Short mmCIF file of C-alpha atoms in Angstrom, two decimals:
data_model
loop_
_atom_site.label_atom_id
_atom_site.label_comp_id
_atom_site.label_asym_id
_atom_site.label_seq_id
_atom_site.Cartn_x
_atom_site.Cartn_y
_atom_site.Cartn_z
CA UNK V 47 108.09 123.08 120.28
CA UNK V 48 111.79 122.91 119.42
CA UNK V 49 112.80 123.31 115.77
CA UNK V 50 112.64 120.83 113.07
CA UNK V 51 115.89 118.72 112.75
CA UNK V 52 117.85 118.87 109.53
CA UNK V 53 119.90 116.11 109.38
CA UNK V 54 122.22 114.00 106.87
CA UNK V 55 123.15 110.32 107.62
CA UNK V 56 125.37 109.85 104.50
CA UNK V 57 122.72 107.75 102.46
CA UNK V 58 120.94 110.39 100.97
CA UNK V 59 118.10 110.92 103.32
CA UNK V 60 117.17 114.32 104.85
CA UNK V 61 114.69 116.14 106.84
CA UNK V 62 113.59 119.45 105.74
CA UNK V 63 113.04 122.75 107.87
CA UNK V 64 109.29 123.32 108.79
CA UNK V 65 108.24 126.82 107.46
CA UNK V 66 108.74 129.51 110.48
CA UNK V 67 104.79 129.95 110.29
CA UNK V 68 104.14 125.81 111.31
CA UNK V 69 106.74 125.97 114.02
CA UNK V 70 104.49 128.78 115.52
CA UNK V 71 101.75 127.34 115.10
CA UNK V 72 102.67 123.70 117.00
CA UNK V 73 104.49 126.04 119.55
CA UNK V 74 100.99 127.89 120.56
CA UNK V 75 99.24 124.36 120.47
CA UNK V 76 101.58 123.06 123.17
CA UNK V 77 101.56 126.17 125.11
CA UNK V 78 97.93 125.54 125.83
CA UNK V 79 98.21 122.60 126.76
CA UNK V 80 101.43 123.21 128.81
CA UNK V 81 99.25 125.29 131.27
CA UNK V 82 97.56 122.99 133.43
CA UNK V 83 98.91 120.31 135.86
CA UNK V 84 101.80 117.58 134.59
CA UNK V 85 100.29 114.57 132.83
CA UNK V 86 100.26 111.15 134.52
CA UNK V 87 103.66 109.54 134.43
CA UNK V 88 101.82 106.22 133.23
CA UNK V 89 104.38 103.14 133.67
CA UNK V 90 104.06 99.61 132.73
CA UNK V 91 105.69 96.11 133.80
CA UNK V 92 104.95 94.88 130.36
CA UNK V 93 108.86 94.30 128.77
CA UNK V 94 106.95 95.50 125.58
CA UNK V 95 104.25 97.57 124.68
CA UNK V 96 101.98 99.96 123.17
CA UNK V 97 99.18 101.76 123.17
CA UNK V 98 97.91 103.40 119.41
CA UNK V 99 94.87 105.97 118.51
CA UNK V 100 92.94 104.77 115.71
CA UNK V 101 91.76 107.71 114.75
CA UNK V 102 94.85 109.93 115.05
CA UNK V 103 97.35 106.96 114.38
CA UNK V 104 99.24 108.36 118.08
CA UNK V 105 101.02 106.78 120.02
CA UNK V 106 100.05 107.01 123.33
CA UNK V 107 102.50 104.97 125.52
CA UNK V 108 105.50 102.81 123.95
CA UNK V 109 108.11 100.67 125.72
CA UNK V 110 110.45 98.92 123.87
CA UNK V 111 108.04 99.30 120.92
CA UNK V 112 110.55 98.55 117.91
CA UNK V 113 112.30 95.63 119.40
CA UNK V 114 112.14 92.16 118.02
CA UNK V 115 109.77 90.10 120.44
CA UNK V 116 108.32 86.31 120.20
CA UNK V 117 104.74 86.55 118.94
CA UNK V 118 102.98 82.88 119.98
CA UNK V 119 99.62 82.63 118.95
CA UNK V 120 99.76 86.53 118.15
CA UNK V 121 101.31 85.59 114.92
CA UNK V 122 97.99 84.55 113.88
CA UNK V 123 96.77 87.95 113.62
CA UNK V 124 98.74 87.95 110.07
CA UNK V 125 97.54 84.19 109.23
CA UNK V 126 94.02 85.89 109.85
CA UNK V 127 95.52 89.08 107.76
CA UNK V 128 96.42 86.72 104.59
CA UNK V 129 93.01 84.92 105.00
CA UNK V 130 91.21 88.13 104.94
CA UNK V 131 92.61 89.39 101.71
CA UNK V 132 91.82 86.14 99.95
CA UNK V 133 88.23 86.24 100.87
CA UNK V 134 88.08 89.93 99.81
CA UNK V 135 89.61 89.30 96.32
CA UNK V 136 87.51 86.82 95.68
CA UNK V 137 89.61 83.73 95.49
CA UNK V 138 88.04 82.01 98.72
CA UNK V 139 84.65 82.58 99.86
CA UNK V 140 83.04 81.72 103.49
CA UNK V 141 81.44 79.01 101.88
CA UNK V 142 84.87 77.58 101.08
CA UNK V 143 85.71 73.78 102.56
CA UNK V 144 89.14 73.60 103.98
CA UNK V 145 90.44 70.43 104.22
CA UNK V 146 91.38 68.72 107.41
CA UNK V 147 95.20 66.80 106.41
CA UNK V 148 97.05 64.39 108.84
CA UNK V 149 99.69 67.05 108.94
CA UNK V 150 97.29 70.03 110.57
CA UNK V 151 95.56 67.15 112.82
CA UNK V 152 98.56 65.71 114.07
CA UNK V 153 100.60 69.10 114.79
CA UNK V 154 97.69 71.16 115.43
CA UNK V 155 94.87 69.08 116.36
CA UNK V 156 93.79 67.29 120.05
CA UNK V 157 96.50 65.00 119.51
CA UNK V 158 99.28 67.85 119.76
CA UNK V 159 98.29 69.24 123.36
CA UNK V 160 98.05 72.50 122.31
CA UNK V 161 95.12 74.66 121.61
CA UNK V 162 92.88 73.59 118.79
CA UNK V 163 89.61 74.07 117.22
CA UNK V 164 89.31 69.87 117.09
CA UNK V 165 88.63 69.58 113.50
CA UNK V 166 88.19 65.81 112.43
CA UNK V 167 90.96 64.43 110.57
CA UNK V 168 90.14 64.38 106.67
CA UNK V 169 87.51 66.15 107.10
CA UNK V 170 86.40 69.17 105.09
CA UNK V 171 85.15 72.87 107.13
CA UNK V 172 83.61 75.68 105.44
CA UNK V 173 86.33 78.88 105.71
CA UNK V 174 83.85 80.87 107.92
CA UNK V 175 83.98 77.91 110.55
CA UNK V 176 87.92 77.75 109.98
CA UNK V 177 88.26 81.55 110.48
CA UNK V 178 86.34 81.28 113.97
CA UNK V 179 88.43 77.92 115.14
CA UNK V 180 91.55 80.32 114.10
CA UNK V 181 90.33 83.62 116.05
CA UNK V 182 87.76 82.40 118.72
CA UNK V 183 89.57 79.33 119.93
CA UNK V 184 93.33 80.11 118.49
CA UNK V 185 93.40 76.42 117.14
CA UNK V 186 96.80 75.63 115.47
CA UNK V 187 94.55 72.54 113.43
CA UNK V 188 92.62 75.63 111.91
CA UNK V 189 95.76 77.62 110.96
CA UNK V 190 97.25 74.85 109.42
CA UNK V 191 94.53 73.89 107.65
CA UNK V 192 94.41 77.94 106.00
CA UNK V 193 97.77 77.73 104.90
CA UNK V 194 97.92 74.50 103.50
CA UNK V 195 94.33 75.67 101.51
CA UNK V 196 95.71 78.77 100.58
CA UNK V 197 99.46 78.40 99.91
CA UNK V 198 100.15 74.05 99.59
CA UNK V 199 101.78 73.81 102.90
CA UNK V 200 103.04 76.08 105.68
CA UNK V 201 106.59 77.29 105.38
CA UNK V 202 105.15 78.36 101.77
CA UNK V 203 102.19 80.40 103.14
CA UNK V 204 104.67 82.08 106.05
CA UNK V 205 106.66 83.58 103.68
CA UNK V 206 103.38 85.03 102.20
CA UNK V 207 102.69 86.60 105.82
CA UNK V 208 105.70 87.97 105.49
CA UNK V 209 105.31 89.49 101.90
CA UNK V 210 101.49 90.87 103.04
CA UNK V 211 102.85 92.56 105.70
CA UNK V 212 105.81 94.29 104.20
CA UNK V 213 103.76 95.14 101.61
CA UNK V 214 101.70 97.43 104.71
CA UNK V 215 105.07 99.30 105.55
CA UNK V 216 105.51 96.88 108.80
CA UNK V 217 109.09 96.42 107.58
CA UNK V 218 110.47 94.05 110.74
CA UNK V 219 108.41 91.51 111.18
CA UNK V 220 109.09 87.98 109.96
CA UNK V 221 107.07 84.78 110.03
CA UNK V 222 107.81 81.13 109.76
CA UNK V 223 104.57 79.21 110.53
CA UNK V 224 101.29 80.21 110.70
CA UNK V 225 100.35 78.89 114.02
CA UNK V 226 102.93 81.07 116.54
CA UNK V 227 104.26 78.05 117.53
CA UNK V 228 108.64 78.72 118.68
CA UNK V 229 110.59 79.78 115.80
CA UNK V 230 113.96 81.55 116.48
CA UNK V 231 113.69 83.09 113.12
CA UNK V 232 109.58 84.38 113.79
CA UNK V 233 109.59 87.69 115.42
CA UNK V 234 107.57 90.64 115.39
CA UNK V 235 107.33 94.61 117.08
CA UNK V 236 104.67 95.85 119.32
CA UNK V 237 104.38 98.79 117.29
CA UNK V 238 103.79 96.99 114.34
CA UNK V 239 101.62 94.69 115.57
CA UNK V 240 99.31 97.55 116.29
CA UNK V 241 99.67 99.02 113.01
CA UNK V 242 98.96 95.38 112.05
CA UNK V 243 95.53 95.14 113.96
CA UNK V 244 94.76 98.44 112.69
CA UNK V 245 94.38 97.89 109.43
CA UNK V 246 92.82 94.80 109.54
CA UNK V 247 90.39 97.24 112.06
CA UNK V 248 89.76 99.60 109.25
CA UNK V 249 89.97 97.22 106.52
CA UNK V 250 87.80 94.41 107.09
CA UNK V 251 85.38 95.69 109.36
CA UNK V 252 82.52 92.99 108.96
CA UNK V 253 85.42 89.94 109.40
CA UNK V 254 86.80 91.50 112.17
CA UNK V 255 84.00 90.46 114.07
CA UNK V 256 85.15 87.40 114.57
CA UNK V 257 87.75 88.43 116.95
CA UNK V 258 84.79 89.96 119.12
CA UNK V 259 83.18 86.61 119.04
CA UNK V 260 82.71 85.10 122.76
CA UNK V 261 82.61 81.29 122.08
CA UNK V 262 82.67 79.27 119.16
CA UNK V 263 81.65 75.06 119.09
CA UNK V 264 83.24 72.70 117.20
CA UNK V 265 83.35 68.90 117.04
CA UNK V 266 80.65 69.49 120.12
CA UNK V 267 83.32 71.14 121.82
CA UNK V 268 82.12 74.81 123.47
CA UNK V 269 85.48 76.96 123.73
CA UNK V 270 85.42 80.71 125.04
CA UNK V 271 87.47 83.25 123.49
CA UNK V 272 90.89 83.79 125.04
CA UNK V 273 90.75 87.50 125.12
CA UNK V 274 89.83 88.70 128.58
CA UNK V 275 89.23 91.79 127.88
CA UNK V 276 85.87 90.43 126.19
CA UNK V 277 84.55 90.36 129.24
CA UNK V 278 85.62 93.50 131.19
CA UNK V 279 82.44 96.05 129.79
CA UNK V 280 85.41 98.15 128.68
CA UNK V 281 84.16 98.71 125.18
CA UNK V 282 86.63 95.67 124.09
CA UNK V 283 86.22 94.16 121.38
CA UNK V 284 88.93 91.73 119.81
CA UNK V 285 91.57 90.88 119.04
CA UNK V 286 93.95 87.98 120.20
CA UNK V 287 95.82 86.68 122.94
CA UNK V 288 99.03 84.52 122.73
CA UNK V 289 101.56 83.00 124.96
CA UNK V 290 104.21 80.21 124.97
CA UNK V 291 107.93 79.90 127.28
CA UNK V 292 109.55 81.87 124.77
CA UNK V 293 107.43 84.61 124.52
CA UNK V 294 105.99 85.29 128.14
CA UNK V 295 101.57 86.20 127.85
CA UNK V 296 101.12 88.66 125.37
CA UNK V 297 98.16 90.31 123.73
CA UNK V 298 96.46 92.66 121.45
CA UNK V 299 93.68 93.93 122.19
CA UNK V 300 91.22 96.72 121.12
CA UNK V 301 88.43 98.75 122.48
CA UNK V 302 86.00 101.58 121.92
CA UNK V 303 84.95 104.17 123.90
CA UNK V 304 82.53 107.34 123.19
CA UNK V 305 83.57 106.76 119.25
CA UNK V 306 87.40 106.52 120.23
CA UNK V 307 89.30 103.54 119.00
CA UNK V 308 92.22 102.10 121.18
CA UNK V 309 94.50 99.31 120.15
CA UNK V 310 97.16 97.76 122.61
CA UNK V 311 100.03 95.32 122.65
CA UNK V 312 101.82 94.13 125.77
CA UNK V 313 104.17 91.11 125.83
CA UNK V 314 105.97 89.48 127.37
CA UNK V 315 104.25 89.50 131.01
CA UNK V 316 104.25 86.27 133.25
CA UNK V 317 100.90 85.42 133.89
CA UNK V 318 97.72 85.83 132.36
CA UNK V 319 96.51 87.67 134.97
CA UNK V 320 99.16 90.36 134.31
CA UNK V 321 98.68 90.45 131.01
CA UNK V 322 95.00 91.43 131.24
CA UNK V 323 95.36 93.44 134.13
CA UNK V 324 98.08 95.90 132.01
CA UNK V 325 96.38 95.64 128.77
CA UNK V 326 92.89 97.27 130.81
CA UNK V 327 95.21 99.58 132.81
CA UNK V 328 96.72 101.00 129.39
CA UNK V 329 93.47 101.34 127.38
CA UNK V 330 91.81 102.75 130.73
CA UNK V 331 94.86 105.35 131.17
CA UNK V 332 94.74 105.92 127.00
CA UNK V 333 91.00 107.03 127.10
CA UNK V 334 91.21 109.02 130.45
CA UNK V 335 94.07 110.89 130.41
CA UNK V 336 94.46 112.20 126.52
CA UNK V 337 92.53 114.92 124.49
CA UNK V 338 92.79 115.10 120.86
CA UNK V 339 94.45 118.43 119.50
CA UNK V 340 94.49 119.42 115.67
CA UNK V 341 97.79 120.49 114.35
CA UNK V 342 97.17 121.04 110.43
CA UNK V 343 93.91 121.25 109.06
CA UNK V 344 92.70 119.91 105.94
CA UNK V 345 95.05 120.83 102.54
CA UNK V 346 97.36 122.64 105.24
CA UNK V 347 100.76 123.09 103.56
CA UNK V 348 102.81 120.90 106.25
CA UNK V 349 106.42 122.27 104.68
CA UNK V 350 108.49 121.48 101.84
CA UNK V 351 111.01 119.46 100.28
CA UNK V 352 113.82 120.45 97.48
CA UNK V 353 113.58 119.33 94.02
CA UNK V 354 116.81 118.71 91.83
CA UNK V 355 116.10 119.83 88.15
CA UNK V 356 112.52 121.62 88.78
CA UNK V 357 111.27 124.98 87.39
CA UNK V 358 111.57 125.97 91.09
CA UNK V 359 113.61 124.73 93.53
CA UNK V 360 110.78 123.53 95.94
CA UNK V 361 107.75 121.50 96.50
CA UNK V 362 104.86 121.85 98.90
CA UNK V 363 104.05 119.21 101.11
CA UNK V 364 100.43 118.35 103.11
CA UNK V 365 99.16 115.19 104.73
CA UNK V 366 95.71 113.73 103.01
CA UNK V 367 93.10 115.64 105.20
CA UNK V 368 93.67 117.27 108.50
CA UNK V 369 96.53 116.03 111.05
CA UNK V 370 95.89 115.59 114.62
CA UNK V 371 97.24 114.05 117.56
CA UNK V 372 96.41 112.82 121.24
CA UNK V 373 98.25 114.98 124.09
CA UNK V 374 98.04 114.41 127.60
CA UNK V 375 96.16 116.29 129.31
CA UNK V 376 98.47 119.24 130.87
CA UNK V 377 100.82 117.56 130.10
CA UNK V 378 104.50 120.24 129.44
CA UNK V 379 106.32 117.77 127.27
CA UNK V 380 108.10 119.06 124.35
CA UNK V 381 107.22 117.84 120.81
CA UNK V 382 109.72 117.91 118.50
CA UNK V 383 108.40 117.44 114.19
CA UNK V 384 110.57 116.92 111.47
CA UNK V 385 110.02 115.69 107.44
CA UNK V 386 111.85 112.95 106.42
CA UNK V 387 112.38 112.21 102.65
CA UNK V 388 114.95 110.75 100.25
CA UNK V 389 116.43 113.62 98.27
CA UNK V 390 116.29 115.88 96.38
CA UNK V 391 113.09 115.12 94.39
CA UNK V 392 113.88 114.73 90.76
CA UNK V 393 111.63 116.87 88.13
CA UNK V 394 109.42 116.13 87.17
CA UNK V 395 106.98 115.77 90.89
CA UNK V 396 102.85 114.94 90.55
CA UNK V 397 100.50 116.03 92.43
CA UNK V 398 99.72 113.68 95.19
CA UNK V 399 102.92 111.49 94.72
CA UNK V 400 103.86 110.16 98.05
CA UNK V 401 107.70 111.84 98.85
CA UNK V 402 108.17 112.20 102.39
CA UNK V 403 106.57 111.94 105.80
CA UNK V 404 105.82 113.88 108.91
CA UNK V 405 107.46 112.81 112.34
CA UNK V 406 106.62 114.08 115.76
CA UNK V 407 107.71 113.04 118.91
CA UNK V 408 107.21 113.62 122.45
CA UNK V 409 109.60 112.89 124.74
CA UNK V 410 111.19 109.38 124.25
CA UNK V 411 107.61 108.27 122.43
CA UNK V 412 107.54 108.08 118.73
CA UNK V 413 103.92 109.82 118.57
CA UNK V 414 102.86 110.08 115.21
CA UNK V 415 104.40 109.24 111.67
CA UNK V 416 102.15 109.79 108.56
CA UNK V 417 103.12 110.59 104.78
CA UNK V 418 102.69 113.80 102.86
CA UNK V 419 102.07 114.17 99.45
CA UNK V 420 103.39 117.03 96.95
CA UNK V 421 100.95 119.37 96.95
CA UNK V 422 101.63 120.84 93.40
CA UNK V 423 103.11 119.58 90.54
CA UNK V 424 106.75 120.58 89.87
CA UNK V 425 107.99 120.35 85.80
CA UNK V 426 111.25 120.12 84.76
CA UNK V 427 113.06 123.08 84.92
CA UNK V 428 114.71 125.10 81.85
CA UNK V 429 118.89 123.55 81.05
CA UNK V 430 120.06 126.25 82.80
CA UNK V 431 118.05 125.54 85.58
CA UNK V 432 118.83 121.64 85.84
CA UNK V 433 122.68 122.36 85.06
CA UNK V 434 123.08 124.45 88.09
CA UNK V 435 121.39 122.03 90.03
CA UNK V 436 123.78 119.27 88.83
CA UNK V 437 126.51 121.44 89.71
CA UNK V 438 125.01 122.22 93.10
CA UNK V 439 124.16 118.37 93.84
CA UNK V 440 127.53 117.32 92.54
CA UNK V 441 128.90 119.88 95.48
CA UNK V 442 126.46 119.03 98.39
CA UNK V 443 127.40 115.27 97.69
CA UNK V 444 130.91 115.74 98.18
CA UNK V 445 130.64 117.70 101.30
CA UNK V 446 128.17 114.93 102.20
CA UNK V 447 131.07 112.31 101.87
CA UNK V 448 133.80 114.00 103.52
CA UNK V 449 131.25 114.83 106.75
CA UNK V 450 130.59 111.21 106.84
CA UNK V 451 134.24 109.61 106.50
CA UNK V 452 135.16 112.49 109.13
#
């Protein structure tokens, strides 16, 4: 375990120094695992991908993880996203009829040539049949349909995409239909899209079934799911497939094994063969060749952060409930942790206010990122207190300026 970084990129934002007694500690963990044989230098064709412990939130395996990539039909994982929400806060039910306008049938319907649920034109579908045209059989008709029900038209109801996911920390992606179809302005990260299925994972547990689903009928038309890892017995089960020229075959896909949770995301592969072949060969990989370590236990003090204008100088930091993280199995990579916050802290600091978070790397792969919360509460110090920190912040920001225009 190499130290903590402390760094300073001239807006303000810092890392602080891990107490000597954590360092230890994550050096001993990775000692112990350092002992057996080198861990399986796993390698994918995949131009993007990623491969994400539920459980843990680790990354396992990332390529190209937090570049901008065409989604397709993987975009609907959000439309899905925006439709969840609404059903949970009440202001759709299943029992909701979407209506069926000329604009979803004739961009989205049989008539388009691309995939569809076939709903009949002016016609009116309960949500719950909707939601499985959407997921099951990836119809653009159905996806339409949503947004027009849920935001007046589609351009409208992207932007809301958009807005739901920022508001889940996935800070890159962008939407501008809810159907996938080519947009030069709709793109999206691997690493977020795992994040992304995730949540909606955790979130809506008894709606994510759908994804699961293996066929769905409409119109008297039987359609499988698209998601061939359905059918694999690999413990698989959702979430959504996509592909169009611009974007290659991609897909995300979970699956479950012995109570462990896997979520991958590969892109931009060339066939549909290759992209279920390296989605099964990453989840496979993922649940044979990692074991789960614990690196702070529950209300752990993690390390600290400084606090401009306190009664001390310093706040404690800890994650909410024990940290742990997937390592490969004798494997002697290096990790490397450091806190990342905006700072100082200004007096006064609750309690459990989010002010920083916890980042740990291995190698090239972004492993794990979660917040941390103060751990105490910090009051505002005594004037003398705060006027020497003025004096000290007015001193550390000038040096900060001349380091950067040097």
């Amino acid at each position: 375990m190499s130290a903590p970084v402390t760094s300073n990129d001239g807006s303000d934002r810092r890392s602080a120094a891990l107490r000597l007694g954590v360092v230890a500690f994550l050096s001993l963990v990775l000692s112990l695992v350092g002992t057996g044989l080198r861990a399986q230098n796993f390698q994918s064709p995949a131009p993007y991908a990623v491969l994400l412990d539920s459980a843990s939130g680790t990354v396992l395996y990332e390529k190209a993880a937090d570049e901008l990539m065409v989604p397709a039909s993987l975009a609907k994982i959000a439309t899905a996203l925006v439709a969840f929400q609404e059903i949970t806060q009440g202001r759709l039910t299943l029992d909701s009829e979407i209506g069926i306008s000329e604009n979803a049938w004739r961009k989205g319907g049989g008539v388009s040539g691309g995939s569809t649920m076939f709903a009949i034109l002016n016609s009116r579908v309960k949500l719950s049949d909707i939601l499985q045209g959407l997921i099951v059989q990836s119809g653009n008709d159905a996806a339409i349909a949503l947004a027009e029900a849920i935001a007046g038209d589609e351009p409208t109801f992207a932007r809301v995409m958009t807005e739901r996911v920022r508001a889940l920390g996935l800070a890159k992606s962008v939407f501008r239909n809810a159907t996938g179809v080519g947009d030069p302005e709709q793109k999206v990260t691997a690493r977020e899209l795992a994040r992304l299925a995730d949540h909606i994972i955790k979130t809506y547990p008894e709606l994510y079934k759908i994804f699961g689903q293996r066929e769905f009928t409409w119109n008297k038309i039987k359609q499988q799911n698209r998601n061939p890892l359905l059918a694999m017995e690999i413990g698989a089960d959702g979430l959504k497939t996509g592909n169009i020229d611009e974007a290659g075959f991609g897909l995300v896909g979970s699956a479950v094994q012995n109570g462990q949770r896997l979520i991958v995301v590969v892109n931009g592969l060339k066939t549909a063969r290759d992209r279920a072949q390296e989605a099964r060969k990453l989840l496979e990989w993922g649940f044979r060749a990692f074991e789960a370590r614990k690196i702070f236990g529950e209300g752990e003090i993690v390390g600290e952060a400084s606090v401009f204008g306190g009664e001390k100088g310093r706040v404690a930091l800890k994650a909410k409930g024990p940290v742990s993280l997937l390592l490969p199995r004798g494997a002697g990579e290096r990790l490397n942790a450091r806190i990342v916050y905006r700072g100082p802290l200004v007096a006064p600091v609750q309690e459990g206010t989010e002010v920083g978070r916890l980042l740990v790397t291995r190698g090239e792969v972004k492993t794990l990122e979660i917040p941390l919360y103060a751990a105490e509460t910090v009051e505002p110090g005594t004037l003398q207190r705060r006027a020497l920190d003025a004096v000290m912040e007015l001193a550390t920001g000038w040096v900060r300026k001349v380091l950067k225009r040097s």
